mmCIF file of C-alpha atoms in Angstrom:
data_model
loop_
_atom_site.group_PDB
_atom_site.id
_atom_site.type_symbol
_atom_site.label_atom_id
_atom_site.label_comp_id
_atom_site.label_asym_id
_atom_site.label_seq_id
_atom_site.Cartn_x
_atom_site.Cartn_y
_atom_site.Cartn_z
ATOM 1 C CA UNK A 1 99.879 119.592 98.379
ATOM 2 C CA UNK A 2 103.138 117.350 98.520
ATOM 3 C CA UNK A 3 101.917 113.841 99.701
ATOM 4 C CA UNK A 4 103.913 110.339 100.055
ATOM 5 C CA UNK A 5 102.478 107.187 100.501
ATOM 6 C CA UNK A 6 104.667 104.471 101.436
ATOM 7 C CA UNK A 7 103.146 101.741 99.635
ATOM 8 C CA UNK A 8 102.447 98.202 98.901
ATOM 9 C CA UNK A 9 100.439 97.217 95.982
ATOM 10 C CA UNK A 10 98.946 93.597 96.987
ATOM 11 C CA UNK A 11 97.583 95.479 99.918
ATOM 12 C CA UNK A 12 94.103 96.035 99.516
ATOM 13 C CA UNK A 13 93.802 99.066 102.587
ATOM 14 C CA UNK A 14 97.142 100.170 100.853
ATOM 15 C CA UNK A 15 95.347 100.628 96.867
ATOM 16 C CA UNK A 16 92.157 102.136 98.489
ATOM 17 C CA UNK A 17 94.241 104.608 100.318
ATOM 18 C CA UNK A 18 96.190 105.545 97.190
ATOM 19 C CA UNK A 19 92.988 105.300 95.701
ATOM 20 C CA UNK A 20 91.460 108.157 97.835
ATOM 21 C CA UNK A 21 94.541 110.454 97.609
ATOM 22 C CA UNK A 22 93.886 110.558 93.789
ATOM 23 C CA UNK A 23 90.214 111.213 94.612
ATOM 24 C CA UNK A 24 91.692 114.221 95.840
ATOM 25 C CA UNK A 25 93.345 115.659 92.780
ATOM 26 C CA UNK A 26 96.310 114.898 94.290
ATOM 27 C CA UNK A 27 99.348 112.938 92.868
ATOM 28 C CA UNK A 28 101.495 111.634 95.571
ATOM 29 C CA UNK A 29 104.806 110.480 95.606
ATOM 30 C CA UNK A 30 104.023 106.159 95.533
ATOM 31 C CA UNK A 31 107.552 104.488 97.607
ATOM 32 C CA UNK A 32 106.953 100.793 96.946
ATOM 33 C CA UNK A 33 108.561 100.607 100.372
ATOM 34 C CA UNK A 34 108.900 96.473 100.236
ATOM 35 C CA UNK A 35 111.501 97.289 96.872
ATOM 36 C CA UNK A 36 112.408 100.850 98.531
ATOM 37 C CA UNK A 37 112.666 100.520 102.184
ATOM 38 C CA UNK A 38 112.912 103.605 104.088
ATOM 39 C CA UNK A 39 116.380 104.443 106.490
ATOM 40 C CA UNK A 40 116.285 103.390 110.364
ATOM 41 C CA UNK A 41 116.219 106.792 110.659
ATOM 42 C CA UNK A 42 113.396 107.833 108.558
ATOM 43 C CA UNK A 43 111.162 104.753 109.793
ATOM 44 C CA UNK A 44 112.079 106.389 113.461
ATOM 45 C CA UNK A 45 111.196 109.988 112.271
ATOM 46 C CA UNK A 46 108.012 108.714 110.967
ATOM 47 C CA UNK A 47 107.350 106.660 113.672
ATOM 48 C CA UNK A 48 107.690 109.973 115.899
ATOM 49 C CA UNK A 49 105.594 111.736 113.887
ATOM 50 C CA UNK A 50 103.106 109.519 113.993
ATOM 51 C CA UNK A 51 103.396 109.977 117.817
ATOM 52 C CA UNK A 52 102.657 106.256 118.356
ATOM 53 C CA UNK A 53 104.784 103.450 120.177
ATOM 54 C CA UNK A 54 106.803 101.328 117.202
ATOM 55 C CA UNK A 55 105.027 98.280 117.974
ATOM 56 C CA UNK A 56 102.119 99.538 116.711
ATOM 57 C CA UNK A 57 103.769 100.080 113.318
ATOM 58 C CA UNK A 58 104.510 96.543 113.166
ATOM 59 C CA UNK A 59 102.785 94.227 110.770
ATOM 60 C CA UNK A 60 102.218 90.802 112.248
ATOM 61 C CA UNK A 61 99.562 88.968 109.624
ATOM 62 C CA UNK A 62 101.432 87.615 106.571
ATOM 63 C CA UNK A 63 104.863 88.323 107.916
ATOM 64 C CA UNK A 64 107.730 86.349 110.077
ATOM 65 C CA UNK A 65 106.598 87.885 113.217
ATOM 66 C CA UNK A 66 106.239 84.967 115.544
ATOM 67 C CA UNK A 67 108.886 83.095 114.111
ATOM 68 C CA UNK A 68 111.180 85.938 115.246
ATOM 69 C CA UNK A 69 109.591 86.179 118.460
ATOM 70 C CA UNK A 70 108.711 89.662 118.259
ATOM 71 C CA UNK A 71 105.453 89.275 120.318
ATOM 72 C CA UNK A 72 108.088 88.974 123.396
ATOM 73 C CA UNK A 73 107.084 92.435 125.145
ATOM 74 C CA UNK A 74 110.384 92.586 126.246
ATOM 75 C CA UNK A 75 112.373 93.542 123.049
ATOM 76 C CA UNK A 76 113.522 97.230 122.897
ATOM 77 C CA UNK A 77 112.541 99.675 120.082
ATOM 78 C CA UNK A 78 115.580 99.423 119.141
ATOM 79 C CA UNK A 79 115.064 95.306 118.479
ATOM 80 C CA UNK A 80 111.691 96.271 116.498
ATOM 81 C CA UNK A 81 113.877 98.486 114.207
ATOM 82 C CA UNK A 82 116.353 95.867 113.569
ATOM 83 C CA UNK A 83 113.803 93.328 112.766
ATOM 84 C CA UNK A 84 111.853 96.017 110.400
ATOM 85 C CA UNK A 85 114.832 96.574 108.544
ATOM 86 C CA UNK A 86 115.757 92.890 108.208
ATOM 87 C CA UNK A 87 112.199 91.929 107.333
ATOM 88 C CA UNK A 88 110.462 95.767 105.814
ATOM 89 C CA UNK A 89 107.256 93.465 105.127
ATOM 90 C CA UNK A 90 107.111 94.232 108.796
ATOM 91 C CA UNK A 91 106.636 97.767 108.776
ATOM 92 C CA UNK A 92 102.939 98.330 108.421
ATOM 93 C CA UNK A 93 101.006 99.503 105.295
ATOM 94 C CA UNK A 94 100.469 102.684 103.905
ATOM 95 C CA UNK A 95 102.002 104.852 105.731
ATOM 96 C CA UNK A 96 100.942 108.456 104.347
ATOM 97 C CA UNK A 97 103.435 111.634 104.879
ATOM 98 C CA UNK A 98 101.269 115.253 104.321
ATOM 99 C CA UNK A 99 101.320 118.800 105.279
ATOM 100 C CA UNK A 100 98.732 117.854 107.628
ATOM 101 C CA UNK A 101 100.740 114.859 109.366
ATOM 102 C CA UNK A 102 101.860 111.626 108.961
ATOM 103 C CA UNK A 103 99.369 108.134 109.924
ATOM 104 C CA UNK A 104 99.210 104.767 109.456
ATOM 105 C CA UNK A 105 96.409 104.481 107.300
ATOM 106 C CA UNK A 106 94.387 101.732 108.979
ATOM 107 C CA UNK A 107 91.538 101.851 108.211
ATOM 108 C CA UNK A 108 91.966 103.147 104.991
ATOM 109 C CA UNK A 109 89.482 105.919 105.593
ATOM 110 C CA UNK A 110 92.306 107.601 108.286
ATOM 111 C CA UNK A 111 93.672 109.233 105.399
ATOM 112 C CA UNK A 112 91.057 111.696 104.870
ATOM 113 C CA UNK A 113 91.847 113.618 107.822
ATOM 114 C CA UNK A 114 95.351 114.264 105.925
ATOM 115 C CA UNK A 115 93.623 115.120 102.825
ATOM 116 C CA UNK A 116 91.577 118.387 101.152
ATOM 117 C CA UNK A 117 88.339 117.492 100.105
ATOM 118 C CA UNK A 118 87.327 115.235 97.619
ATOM 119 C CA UNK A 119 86.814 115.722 94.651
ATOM 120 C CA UNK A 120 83.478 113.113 94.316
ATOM 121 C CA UNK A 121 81.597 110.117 95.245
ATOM 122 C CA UNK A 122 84.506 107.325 96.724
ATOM 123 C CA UNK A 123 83.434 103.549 96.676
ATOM 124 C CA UNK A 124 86.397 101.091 98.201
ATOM 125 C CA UNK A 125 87.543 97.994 95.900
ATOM 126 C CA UNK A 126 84.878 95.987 98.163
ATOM 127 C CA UNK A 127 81.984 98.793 97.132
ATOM 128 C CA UNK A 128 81.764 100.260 100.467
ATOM 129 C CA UNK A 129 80.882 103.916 99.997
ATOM 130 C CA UNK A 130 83.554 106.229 101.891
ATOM 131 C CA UNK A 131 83.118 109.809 100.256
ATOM 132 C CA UNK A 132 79.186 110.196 99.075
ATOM 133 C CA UNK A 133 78.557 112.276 95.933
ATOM 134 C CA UNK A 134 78.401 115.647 97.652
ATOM 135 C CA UNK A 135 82.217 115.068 98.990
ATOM 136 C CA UNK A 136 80.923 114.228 102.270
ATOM 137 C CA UNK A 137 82.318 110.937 104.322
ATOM 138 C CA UNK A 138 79.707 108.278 104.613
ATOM 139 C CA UNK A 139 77.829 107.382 107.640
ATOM 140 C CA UNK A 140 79.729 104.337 107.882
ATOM 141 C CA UNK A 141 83.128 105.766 107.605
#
């Protein structure tokens, strides 16, 4: 399975995702997308994918989002792109691209439902069990 994960590595929901991709057997294609930004028009096709308005792709904790007035609900898609690719910490972490469809992985758990089975027991940086040891998703999950 051909899997992408659009990546930042300070980002704790963004290691745990990677994290349970691997648990998969899979190795997916990592784009550090803060050094590697993706094209207007890929963020847009992704975005579509996703099947989700672009605001909710947008990132506003740790990033210049009030300072450029982007909680003004009257700038256009077309204004959230621009300030995405000015600023790409904007765009929202990890995005993951699979056969199965493409999701802001928030929580990082979301993922799964891109995924194959496990391949084992999953425990998140914190401890929190995700995946118990018989492949199955924890209660809490």
């Amino acid at each position: 399975m051909d899997v992408i994960i659009y990546h930042n590595p300070d980002c704790g929901t963004s290691r745990n995702t990677l994290a349970m991709i691997r648990n998969t057997g899979i190795e997916p294609h990592v784009i550090e997308y803060l050094q590697t930004p993706p094209t207007r028009l890929l963020l847009r096709q992704l975005i579509e994918r996703m099947g989700v308005p672009v605001r909710d792709v947008i990132r506003e904790k740790g990033t210049p989002y009030k300072e450029l007035g982007l909680d003004n609900p009257s700038l256009t898609d077309d204004q959230l792109f621009d300030a995405m690719m000015a600023h790409p910490i904007l765009i929202n972490r990890p995005i993951v691209v699979s056969p199965n469809g493409v999701r802001l992985c928030r929580p990082s758990e979301a993922v799964l439902d891109l995924l194959p089975p496990p391949l084992g027991e999953f425990h998140k940086e914190d401890g929190e069990i995700v995946v118990d040891a018989h492949g199955r998703r924890a209660a809490t999950a």
